[in-house]
GROMACS .gro file of C-alpha atoms in nm:
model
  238
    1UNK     CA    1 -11.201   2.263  14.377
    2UNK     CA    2 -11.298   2.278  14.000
    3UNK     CA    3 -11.468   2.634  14.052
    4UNK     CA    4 -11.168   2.771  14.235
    5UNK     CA    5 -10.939   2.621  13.972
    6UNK     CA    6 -11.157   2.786  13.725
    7UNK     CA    7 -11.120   3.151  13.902
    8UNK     CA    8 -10.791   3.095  13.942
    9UNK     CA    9 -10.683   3.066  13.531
   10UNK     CA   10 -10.921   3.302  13.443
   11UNK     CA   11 -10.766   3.552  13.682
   12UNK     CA   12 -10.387   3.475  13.538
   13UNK     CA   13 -10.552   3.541  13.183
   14UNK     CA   14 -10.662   3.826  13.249
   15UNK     CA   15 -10.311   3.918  13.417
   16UNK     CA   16 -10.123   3.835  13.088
   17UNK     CA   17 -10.373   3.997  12.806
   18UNK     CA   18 -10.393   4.289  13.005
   19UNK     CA   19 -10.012   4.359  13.033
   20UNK     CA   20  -9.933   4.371  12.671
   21UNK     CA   21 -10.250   4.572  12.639
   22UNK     CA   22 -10.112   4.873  12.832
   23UNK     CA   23  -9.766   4.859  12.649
   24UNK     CA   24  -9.871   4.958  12.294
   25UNK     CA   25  -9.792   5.337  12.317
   26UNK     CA   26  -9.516   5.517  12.593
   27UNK     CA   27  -9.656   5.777  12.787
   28UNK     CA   28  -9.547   6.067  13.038
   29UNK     CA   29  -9.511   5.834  13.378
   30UNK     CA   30  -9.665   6.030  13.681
   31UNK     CA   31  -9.458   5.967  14.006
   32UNK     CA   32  -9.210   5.740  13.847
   33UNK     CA   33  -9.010   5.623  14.140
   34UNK     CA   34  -9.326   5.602  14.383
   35UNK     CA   35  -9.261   5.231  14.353
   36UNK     CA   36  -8.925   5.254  14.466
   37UNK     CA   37  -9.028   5.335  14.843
   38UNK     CA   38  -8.982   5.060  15.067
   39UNK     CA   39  -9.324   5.084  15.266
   40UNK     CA   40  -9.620   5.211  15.108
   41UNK     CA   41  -9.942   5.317  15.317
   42UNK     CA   42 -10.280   5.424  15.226
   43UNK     CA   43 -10.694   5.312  15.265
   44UNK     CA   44 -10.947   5.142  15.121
   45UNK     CA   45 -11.345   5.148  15.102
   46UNK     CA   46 -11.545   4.904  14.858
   47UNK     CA   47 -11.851   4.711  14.866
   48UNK     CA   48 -11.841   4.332  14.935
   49UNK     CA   49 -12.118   4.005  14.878
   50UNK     CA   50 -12.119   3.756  15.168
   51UNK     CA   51 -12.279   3.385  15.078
   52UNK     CA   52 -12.220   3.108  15.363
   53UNK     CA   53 -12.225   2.752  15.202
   54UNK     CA   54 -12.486   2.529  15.405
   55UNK     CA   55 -12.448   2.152  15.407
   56UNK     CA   56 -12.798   2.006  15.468
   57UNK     CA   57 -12.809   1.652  15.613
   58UNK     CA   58 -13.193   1.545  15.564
   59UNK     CA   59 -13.238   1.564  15.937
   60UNK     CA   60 -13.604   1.462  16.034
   61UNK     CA   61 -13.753   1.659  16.383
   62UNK     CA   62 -13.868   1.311  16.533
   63UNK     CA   63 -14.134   1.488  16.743
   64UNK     CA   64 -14.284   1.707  16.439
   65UNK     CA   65 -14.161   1.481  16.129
   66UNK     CA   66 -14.098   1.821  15.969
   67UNK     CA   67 -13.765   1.803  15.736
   68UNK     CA   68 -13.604   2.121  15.665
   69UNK     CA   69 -13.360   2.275  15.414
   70UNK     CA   70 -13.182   2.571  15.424
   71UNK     CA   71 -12.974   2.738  15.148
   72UNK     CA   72 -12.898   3.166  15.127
   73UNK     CA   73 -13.155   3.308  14.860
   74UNK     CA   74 -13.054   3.590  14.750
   75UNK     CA   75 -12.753   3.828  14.801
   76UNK     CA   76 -12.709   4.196  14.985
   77UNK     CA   77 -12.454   4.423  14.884
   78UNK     CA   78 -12.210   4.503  15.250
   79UNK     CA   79 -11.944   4.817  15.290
   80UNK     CA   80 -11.585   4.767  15.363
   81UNK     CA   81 -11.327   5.024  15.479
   82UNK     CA   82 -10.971   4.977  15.618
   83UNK     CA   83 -10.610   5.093  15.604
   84UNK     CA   84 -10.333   4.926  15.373
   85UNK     CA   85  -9.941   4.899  15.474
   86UNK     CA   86  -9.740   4.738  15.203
   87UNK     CA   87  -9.367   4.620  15.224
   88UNK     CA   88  -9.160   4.601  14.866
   89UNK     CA   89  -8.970   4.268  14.823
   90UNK     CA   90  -8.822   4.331  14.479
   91UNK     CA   91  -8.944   4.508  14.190
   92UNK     CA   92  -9.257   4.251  14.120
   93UNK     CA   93  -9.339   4.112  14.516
   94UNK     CA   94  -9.443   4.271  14.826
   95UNK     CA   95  -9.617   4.147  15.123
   96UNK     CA   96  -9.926   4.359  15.230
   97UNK     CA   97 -10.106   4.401  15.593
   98UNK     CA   98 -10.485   4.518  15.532
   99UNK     CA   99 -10.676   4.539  15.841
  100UNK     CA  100 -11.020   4.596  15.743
  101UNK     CA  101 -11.354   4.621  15.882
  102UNK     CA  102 -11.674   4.441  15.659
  103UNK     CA  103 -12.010   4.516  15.735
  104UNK     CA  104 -12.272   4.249  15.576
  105UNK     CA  105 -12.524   4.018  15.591
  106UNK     CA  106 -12.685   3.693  15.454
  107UNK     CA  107 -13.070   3.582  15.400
  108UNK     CA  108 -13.092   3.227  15.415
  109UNK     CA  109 -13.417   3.067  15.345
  110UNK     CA  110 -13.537   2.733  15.556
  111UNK     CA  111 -13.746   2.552  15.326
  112UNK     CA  112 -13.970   2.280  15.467
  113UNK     CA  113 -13.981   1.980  15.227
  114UNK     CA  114 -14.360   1.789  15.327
  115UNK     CA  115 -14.537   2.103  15.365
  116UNK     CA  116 -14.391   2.377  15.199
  117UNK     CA  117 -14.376   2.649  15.427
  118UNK     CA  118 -14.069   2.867  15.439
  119UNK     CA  119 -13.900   3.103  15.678
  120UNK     CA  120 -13.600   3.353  15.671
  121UNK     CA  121 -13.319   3.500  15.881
  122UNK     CA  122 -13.111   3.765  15.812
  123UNK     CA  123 -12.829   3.642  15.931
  124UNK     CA  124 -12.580   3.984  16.009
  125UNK     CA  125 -12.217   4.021  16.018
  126UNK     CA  126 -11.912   4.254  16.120
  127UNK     CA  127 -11.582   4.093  16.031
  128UNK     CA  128 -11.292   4.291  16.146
  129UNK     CA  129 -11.008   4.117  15.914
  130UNK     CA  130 -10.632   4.124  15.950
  131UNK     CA  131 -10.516   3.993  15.588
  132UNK     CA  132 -10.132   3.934  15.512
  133UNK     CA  133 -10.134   3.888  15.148
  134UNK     CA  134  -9.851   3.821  14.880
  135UNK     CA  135  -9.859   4.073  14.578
  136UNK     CA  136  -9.730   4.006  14.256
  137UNK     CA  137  -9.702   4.272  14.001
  138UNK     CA  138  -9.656   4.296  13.635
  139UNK     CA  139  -9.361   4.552  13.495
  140UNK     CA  140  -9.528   4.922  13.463
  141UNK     CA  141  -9.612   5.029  13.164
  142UNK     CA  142  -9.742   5.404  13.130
  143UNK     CA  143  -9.974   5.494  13.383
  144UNK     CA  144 -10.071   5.146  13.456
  145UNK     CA  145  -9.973   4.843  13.665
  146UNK     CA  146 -10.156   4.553  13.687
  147UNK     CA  147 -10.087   4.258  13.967
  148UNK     CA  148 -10.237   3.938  14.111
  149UNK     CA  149 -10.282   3.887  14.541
  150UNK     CA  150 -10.352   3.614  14.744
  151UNK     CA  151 -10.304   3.552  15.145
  152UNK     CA  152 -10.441   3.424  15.408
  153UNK     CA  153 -10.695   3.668  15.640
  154UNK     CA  154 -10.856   3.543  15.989
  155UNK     CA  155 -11.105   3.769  16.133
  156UNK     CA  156 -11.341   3.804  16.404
  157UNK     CA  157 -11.722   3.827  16.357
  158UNK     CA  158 -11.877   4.073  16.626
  159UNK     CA  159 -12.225   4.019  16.551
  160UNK     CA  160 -12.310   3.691  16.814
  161UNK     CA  161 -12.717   3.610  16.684
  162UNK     CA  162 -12.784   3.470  17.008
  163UNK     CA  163 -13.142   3.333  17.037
  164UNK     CA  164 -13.219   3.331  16.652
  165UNK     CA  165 -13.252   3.009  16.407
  166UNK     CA  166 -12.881   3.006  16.354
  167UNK     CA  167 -12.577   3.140  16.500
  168UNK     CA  168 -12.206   3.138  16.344
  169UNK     CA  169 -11.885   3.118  16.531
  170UNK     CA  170 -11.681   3.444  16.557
  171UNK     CA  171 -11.373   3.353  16.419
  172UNK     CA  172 -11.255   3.237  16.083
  173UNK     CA  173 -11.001   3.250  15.858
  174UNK     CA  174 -11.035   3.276  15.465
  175UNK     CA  175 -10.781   3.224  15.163
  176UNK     CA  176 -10.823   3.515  14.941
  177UNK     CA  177 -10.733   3.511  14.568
  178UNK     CA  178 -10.769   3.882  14.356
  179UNK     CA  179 -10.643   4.123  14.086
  180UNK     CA  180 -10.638   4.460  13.999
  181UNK     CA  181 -10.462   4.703  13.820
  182UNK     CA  182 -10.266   5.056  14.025
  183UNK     CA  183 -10.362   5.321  13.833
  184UNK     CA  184 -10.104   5.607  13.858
  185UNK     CA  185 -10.197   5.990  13.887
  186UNK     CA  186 -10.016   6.304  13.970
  187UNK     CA  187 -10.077   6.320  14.313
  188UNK     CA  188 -10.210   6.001  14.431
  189UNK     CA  189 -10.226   5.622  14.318
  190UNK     CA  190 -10.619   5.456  14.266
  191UNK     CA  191 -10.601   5.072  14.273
  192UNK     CA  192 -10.936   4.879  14.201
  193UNK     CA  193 -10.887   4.553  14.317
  194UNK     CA  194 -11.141   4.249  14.306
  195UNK     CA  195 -11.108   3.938  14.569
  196UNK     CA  196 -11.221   3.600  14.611
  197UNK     CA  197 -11.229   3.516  14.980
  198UNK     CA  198 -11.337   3.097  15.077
  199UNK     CA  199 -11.364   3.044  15.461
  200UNK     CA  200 -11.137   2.776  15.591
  201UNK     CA  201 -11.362   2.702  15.852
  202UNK     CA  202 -11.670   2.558  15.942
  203UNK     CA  203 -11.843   2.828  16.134
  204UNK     CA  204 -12.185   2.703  16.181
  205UNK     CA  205 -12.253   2.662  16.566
  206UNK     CA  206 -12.402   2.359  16.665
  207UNK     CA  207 -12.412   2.381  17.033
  208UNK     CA  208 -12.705   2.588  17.129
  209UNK     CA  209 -12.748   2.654  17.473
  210UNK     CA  210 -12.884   3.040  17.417
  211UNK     CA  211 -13.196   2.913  17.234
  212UNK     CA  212 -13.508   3.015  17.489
  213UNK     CA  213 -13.705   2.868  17.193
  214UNK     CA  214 -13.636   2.447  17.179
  215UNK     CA  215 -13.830   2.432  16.851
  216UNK     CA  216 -13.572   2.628  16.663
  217UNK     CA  217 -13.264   2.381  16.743
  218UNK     CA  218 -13.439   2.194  16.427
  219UNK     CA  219 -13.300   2.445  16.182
  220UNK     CA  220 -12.941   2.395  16.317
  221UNK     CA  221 -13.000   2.014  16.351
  222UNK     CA  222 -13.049   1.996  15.997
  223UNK     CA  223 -12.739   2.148  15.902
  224UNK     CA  224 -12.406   1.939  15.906
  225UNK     CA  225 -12.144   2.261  15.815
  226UNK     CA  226 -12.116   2.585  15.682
  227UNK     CA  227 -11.821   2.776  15.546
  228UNK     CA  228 -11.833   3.144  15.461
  229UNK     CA  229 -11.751   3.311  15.121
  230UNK     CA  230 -11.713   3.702  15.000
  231UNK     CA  231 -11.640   3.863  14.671
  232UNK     CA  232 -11.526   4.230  14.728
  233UNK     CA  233 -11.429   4.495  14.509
  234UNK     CA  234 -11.247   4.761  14.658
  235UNK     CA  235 -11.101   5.071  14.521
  236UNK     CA  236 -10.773   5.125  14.705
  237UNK     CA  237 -10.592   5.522  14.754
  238UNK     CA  238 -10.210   5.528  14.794
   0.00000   0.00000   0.00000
């Protein structure tokens, strides 16, 4: 809660130093009344990190006395594409629909504890998202308009990892928190956005009736939950 706090002021700084920022000198305005349009559409692409939060529980394998821990090591880069529709409220809200496909993956590490040996998974994903999100813009000034987002996006994970040391549930839903700033040129409008997305779910699988392998229930035995997480930046074209 402290971390998300954290992101959460520092994103509202940023919000109000920027504004001010962009308002010391008036410039020629490209597509003035674009804003003006009641439904906005457009597409995305942008890369995206994935991390899944692991709760270990200390869980000793009574036939092997092996104790194992599990965390994600290191993190891979995914691509994300989709389509934007956005509905203007008043001048400063709108309420966006941004279905969006995320292509991913996380290496988690199980670590065991008496002897020291280790093995990996990549663990793969492909979310398709449906995220209806609040926007909240600044006033424009020049070519410039920066805003702050946040919604609520479930999704379905297509990727099922049947028969491997771990295997998520395929749907969750995250709370997403971002900024970014529409940049306005004379034919088109580029908005770079970057999100913080927190899974509101636990989507670790416990029951594991597609395991051929018995041994390799130990891994998911010594996990309690596991909730995902993504930071994506995303370069939006209106």
């Amino acid at each position: 809660m402290k971390r998300f706090t954290a992101i959460l002021w520092g994103l509202m700084a940023l919000f109000h130093i920027t504004t001010p920022a962009l308002a010391q000198e008036r410039k020629v305005m490209n597509r003035p009344f674009i804003d003006q349009r009641r439904l906005h559409w457009g597409f995305l692409f942008g890369l995206q990190m994935q991390d899944l939060e692991l709760r270990n529980n200390g869980y000793v394998d009574p036939a092997t006395g092996e104790q194992w821990y599990a965390d994600v090591d290191n993190y891979n880069p995914g691509f994300t594409v989709g389509v934007l529709g956005e509905m203007r409220l008043t001048d400063h809200l709108a309420v966006r629909l941004v279905p969006t496909m995320h292509f991913g993956q996380r290496h988690i590490v199980f670590h065991e504890q008496v002897s020291g040996r280790d093995t990996t998974q990549n663990l793969r994903s492909t979310y398709i998202q449906m995220p209806v999100e609040l926007k909240i813009t600044a006033p424009r000034y020049n070519n410039f308009r920066p805003y702050l987002v946040t919604g609520l996006a479930p999704g379905i994970d297509l990727t099922s990892h049947k028969r491997e040391a771990l295997r998520t549930k395929p749907f969750d839903c995250f709370f997403e928190i971002g900024a970014g700033c529409e940049v306005y040129f004379g034919f088109f409008k580029l908005i770079p956005e970057l999100k913080f997305s927190f899974g509101l779910l636990d989507v670790l699988q416990k029951k594991r009736g597609d395991l051929l392998d018995e041994s390799l229930v130990k891994y998911t035995n010594a996990l309690d939950k596991g909730r995902s997480k993504m930071i994506t930046l995303t370069l939006y074209f209106e």
